[in-house]
GROMACS .gro file of C-alpha atoms in nm:
model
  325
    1UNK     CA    1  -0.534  -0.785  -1.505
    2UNK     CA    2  -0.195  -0.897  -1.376
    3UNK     CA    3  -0.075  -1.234  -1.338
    4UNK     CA    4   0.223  -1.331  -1.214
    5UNK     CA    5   0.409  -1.677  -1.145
    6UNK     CA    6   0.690  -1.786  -0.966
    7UNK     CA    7   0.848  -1.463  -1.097
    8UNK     CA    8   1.247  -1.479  -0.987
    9UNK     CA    9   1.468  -1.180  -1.051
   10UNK     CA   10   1.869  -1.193  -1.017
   11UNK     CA   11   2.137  -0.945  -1.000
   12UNK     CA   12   2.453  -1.153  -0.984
   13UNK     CA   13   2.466  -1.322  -0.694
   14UNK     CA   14   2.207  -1.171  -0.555
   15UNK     CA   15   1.883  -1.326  -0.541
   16UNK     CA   16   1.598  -1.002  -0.539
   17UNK     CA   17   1.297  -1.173  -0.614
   18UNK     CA   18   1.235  -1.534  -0.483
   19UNK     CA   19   0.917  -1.730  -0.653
   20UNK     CA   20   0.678  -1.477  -0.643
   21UNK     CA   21   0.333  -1.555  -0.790
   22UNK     CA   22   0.026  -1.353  -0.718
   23UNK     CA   23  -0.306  -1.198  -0.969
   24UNK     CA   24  -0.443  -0.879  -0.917
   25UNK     CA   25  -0.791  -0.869  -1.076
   26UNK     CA   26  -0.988  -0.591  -1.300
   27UNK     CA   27  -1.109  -0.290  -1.054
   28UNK     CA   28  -0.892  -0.399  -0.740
   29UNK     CA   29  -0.672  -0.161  -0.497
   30UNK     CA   30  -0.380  -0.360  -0.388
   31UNK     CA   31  -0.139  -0.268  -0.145
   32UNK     CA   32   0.218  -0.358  -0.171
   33UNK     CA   33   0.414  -0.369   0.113
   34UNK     CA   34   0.777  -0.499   0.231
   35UNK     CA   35   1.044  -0.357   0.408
   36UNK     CA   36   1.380  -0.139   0.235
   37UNK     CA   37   1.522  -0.407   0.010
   38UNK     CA   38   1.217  -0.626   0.030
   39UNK     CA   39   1.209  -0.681  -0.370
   40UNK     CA   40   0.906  -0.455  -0.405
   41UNK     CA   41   1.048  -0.231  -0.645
   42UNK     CA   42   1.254  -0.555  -0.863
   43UNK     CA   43   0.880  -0.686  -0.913
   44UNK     CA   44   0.738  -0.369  -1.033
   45UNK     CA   45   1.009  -0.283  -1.228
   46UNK     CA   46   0.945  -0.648  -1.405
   47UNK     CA   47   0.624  -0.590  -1.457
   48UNK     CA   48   0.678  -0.233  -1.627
   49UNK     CA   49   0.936  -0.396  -1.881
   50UNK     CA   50   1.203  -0.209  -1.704
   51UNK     CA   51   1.363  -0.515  -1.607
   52UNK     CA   52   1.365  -0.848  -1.761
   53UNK     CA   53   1.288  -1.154  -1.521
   54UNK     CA   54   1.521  -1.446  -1.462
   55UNK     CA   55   1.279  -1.692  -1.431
   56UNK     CA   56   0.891  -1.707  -1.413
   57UNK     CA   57   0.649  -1.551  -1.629
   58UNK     CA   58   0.448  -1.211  -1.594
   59UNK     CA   59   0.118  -1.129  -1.786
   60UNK     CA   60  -0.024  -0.775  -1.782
   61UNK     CA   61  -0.417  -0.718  -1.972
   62UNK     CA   62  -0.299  -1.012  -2.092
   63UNK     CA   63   0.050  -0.922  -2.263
   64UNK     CA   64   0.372  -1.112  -2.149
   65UNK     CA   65   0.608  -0.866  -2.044
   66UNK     CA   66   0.908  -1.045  -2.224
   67UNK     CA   67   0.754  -1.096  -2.556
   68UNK     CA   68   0.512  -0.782  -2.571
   69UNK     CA   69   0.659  -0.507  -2.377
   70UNK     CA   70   0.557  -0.229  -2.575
   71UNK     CA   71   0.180  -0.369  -2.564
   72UNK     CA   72   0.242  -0.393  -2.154
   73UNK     CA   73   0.346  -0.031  -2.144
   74UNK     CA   74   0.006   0.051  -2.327
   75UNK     CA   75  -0.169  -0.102  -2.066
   76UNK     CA   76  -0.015   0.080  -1.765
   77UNK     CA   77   0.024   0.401  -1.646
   78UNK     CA   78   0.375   0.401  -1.383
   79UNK     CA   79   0.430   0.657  -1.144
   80UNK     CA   80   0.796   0.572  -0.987
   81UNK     CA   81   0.928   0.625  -0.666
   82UNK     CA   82   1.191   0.930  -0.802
   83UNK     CA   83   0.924   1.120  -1.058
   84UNK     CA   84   1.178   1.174  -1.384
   85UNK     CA   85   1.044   1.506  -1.518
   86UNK     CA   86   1.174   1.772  -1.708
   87UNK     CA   87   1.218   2.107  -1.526
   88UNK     CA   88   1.304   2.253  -1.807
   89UNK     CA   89   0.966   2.251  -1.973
   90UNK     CA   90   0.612   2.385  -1.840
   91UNK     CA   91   0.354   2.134  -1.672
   92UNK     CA   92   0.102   2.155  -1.993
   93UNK     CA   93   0.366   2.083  -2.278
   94UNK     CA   94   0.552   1.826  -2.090
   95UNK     CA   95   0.197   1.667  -2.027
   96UNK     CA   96   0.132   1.705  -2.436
   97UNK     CA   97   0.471   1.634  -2.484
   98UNK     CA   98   0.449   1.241  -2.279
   99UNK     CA   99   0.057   1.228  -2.405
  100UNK     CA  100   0.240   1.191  -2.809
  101UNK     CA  101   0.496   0.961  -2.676
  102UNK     CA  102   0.246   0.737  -2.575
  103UNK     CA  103   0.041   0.754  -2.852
  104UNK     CA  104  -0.242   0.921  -2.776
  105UNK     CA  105  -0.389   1.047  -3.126
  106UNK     CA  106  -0.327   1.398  -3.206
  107UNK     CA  107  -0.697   1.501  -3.216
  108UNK     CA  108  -0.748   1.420  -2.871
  109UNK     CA  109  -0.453   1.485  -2.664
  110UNK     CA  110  -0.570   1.835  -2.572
  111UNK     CA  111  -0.832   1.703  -2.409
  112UNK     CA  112  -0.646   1.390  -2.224
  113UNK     CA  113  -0.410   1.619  -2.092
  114UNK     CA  114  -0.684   1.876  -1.984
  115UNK     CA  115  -0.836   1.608  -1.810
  116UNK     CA  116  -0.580   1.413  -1.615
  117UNK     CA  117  -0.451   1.758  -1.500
  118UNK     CA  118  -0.778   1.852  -1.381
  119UNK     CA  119  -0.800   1.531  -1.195
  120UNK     CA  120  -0.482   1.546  -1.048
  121UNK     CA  121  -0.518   1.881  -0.929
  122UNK     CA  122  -0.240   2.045  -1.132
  123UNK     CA  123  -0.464   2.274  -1.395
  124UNK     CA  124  -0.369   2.542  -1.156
  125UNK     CA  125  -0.004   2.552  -1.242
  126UNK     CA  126  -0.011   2.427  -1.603
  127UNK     CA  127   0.179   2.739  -1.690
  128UNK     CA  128   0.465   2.672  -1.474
  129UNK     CA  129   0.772   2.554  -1.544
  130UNK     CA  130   0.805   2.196  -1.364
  131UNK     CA  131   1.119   2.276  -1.153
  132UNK     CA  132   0.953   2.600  -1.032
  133UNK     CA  133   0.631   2.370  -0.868
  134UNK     CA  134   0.664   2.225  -0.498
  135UNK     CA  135   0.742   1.841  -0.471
  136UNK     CA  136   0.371   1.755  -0.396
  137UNK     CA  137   0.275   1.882  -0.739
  138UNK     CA  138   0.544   1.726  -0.890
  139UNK     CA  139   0.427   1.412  -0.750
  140UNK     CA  140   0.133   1.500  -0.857
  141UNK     CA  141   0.235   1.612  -1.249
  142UNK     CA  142   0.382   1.262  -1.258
  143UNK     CA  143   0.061   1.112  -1.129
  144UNK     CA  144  -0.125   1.280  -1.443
  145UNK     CA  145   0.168   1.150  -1.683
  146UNK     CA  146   0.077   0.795  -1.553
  147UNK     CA  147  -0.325   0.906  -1.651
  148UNK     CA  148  -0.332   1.096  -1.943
  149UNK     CA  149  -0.324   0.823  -2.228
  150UNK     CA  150  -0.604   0.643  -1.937
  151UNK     CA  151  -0.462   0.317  -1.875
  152UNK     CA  152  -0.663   0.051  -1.722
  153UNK     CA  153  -0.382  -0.036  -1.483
  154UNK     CA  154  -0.201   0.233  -1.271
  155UNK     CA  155   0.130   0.101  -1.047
  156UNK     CA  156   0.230   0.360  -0.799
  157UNK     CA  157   0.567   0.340  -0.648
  158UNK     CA  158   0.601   0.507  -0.289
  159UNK     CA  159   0.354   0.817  -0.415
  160UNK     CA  160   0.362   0.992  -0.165
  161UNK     CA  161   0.718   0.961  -0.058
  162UNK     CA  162   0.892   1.299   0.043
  163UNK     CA  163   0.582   1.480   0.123
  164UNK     CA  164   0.402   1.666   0.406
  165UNK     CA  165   0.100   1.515   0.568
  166UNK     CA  166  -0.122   1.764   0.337
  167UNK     CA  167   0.053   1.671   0.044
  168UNK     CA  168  -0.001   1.261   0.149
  169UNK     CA  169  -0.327   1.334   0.238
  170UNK     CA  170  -0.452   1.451  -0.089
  171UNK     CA  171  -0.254   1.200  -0.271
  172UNK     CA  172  -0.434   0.959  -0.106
  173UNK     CA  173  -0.774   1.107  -0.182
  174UNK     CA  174  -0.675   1.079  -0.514
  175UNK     CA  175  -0.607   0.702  -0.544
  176UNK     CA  176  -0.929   0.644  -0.386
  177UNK     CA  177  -1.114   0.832  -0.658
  178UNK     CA  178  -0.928   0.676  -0.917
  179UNK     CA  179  -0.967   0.338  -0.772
  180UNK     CA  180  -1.345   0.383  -0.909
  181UNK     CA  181  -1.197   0.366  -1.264
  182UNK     CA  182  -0.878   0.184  -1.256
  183UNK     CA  183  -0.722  -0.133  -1.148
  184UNK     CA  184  -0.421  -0.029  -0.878
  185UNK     CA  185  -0.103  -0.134  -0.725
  186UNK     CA  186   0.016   0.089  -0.448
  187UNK     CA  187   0.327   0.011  -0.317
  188UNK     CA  188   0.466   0.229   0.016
  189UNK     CA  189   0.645   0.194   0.323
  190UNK     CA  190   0.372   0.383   0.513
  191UNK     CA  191   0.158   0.135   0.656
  192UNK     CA  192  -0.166   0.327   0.764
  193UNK     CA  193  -0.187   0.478   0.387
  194UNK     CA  194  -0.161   0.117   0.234
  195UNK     CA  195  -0.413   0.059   0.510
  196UNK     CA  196  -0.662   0.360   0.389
  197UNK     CA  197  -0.653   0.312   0.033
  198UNK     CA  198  -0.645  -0.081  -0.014
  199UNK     CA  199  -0.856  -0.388   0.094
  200UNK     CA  200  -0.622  -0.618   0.007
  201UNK     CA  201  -0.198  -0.652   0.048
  202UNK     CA  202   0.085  -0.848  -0.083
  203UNK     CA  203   0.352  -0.831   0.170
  204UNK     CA  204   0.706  -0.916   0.084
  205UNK     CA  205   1.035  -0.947   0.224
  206UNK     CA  206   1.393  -1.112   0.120
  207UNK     CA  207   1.223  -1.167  -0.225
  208UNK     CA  208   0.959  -1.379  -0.117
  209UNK     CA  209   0.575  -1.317  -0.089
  210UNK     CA  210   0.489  -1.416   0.276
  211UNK     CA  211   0.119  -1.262   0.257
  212UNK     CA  212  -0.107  -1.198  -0.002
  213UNK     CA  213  -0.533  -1.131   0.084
  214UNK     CA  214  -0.781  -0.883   0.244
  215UNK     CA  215  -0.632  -0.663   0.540
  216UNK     CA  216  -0.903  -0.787   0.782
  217UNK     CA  217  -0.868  -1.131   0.707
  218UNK     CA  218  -0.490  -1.193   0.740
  219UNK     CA  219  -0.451  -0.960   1.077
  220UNK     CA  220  -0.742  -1.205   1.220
  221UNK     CA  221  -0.585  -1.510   1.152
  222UNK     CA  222  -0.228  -1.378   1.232
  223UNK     CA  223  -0.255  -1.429   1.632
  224UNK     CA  224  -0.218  -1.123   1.871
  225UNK     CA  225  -0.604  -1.034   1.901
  226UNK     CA  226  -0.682  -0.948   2.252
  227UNK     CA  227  -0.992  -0.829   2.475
  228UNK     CA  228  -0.998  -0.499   2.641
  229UNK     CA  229  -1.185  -0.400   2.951
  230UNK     CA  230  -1.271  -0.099   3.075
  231UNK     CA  231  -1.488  -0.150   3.462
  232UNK     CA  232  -1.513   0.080   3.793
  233UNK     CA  233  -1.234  -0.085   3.974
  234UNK     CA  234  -0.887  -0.043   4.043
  235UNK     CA  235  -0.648  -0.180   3.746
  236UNK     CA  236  -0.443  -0.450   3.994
  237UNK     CA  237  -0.846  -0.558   4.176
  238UNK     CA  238  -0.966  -0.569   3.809
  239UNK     CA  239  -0.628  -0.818   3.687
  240UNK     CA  240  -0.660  -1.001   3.999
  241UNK     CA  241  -1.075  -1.036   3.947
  242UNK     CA  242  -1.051  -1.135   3.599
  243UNK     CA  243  -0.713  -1.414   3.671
  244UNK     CA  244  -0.816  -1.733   3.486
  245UNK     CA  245  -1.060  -1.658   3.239
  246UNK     CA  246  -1.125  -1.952   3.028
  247UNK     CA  247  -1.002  -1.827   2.640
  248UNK     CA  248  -0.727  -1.554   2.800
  249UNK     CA  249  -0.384  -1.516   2.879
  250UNK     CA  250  -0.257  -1.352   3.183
  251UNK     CA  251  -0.445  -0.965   3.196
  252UNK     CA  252  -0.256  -0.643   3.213
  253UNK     CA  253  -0.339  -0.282   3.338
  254UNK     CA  254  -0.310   0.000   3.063
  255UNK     CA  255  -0.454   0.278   3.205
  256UNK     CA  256  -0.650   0.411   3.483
  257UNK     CA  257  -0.888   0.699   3.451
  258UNK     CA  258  -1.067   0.851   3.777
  259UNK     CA  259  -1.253   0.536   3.927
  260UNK     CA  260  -1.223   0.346   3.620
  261UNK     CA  261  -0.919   0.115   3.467
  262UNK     CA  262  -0.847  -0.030   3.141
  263UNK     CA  263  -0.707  -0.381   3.116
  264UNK     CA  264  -0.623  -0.628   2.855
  265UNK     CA  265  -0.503  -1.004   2.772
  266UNK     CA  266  -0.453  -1.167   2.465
  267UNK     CA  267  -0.681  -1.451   2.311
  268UNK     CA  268  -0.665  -1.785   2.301
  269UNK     CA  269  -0.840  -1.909   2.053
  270UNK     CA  270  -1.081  -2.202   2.108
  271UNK     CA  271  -1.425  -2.309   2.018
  272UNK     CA  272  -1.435  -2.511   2.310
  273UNK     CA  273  -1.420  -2.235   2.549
  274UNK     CA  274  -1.715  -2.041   2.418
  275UNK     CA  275  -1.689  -1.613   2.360
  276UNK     CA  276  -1.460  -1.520   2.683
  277UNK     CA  277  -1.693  -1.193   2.757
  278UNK     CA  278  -1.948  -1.369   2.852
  279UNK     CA  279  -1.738  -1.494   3.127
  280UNK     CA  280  -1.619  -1.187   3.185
  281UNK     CA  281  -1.916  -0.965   3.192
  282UNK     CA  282  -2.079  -1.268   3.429
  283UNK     CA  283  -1.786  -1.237   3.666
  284UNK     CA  284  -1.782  -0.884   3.690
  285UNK     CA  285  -2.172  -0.908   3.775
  286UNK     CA  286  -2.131  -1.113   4.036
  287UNK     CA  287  -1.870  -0.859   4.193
  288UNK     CA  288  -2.082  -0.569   4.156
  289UNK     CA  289  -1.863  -0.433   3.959
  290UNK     CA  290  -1.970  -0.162   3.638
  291UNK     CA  291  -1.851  -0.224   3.325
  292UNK     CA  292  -1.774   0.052   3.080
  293UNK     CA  293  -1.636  -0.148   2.733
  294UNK     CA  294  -1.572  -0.472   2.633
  295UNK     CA  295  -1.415  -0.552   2.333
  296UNK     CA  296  -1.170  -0.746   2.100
  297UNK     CA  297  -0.899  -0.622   1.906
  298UNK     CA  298  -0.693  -0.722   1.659
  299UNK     CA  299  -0.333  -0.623   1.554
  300UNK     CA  300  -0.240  -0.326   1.371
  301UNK     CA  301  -0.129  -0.362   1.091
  302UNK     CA  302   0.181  -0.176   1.183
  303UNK     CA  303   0.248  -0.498   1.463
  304UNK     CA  304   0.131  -0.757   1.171
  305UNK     CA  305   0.420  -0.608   0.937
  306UNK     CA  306   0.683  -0.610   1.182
  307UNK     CA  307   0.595  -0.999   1.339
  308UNK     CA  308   0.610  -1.098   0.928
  309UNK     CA  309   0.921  -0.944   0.878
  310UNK     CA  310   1.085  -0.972   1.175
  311UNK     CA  311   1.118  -0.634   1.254
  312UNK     CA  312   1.383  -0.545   0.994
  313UNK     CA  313   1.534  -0.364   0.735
  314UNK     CA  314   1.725  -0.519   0.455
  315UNK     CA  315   1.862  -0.241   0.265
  316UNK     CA  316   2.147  -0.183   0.541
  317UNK     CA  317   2.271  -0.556   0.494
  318UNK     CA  318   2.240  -0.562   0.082
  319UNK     CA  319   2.555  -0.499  -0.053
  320UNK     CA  320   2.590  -0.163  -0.243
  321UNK     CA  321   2.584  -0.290  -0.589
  322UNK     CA  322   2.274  -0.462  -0.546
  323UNK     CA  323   2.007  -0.313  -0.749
  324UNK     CA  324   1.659  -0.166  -0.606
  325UNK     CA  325   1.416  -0.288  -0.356
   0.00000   0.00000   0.00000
């Protein structure tokens, strides 16, 4: 449903969008995630016709977004970071009112607007004037603009930016019924919610694409899984007990609880050294000692984002007259 290929966007001297080239296929959820001034917002701004590209080419259903932009915007229903609403006019007729613009025939708008307001929750307030709702329904009146000519392809820009854990809550709940009907990319700065609505990320920074595939793949093969132990023993007999286990680093206490502590190493990965609980569940036989839990465990993603991007945020060393993330 979108294809795109060594996409490069420019603003001056400013290089906001490096080579990127990625395809999101019919019915997936994708996640897109960089830090401030990572060139997430550049791309999706290309790919909703806002912006042309420098270089590269961009395909949407289909439809290049240089040569048929109008076409694109058919095929796509865009809910931006900064919702641009009028407050001036009441949730139903400004719903009507963007329902004409794009094109939906006169004989059935009064039901396409019924209908994405009733999915996104905002039939309650239809009377209202817009600037006289909360921000969550506003989010959430923009979220129904993006639906109500039902677009195959919906791009969300930071959704649920701005609101209270409620409000992101139900947002959330939303894109994961939607996600039934609808091929989605969800771009946000809040990792857990990329994490709880997608299977699969793109993760950016400076411009480029450094990750793009399933969540549980790439945090597997990123390094940084480690085993956890939880046995009846002090935490310092229990690091000096396990010292040396073939497949481990050096262990580490966490946490003790009553008789019981909780310690940790990370992996190191090799076939030659077989699965390093056995050894460890052997050893801790032969000292008599009971064992609670024994598991792996790999990175968050939280710790997966930061070792990609090093921790930072670019927005504070782009110069002002830069143009968006």
């Amino acid at each position: 449903m979108i294809e795109v290929d060594n996409l490069t966007k420019r603003f001056g001297q400013t290089l906001a969008v490096d080579a990127v080239s990625f395809t999101i296929g019919r019915g997936e959820v994708v996640g897109f995630l960089g830090p401030n001034g990572a060139g997430k917002t550049t791309t999706i701004r290309v790919l909703t016709c806002f912006h042309p590209a420098t270089a590269g080419t961009a395909r949407v259903a289909g439809f290049d977004v240089f040569d048929e932009p109008v076409k694109v915007r058919q095929q796509i229903g865009y809910l931006p970071e900064n919702v641009p609403i009028y407050g001036d006019m009441r949730v139903e007729g400004y719903l009507r009112y963007r329902a004409a613009l794009k094109g939906v025939p006169r004989r059935e708008r009064r039901a396409a607007v019924a209908r994405a307001m009733e999915r996104c929750g905002v039939t309650e307030v239809r009377r209202k004037l817009v600037s006289q709702v909360s921000r969550g329904y506003r989010q959430r009146v923009g979220l129904a603009d993006a639906l109500v000519a039902n677009p195959p392809i919906l791009i969300l820009d930071e959704p649920t930016s701005g609101l209270d854990p409620n409000q992101r809550r139900k947002i959330k709940d939303l894109v994961r019924e939607l996600a039934v009907e609808h091929t989605i990319l969800f771009s946000s700065h809040i990792l857990a919610e990329v994490g709880d609505v997608s299977d699969r990320i793109l993760l950016i920074d400076r411009g480029r694409l450094l990750a793009d595939g399933r969540i549980d793949e790439l945090l597997a093969n990123a390094g940084g899984e480690r085993i956890v132990v939880t046995a009846r023993a002090p935490g310092e007999e229990l690091v000096a007990a396990l010292a040396g286990t073939p497949g481990c680093g050096p262990f580490a206490a966490l946490a003790e609880a009553g008789a019981f502590a909780t310690v940790a190493a990370e992996l190191e990965r090799d076939a030659a050294m077989g699965d390093p609980r056995d050894a460890i569940a052997a050893r801790l036989g032969e000292l008599d000692v009971q064992l609670r839990e024994l598991r792996t465990e790999l990175p968050a993603l939280e710790q997966y984002f930061a070792r990609m991007t090093g921790g930072g945020d670019r927005a504070a060393s782009r110069p002002q007259s830069e143009a968006p993330r």
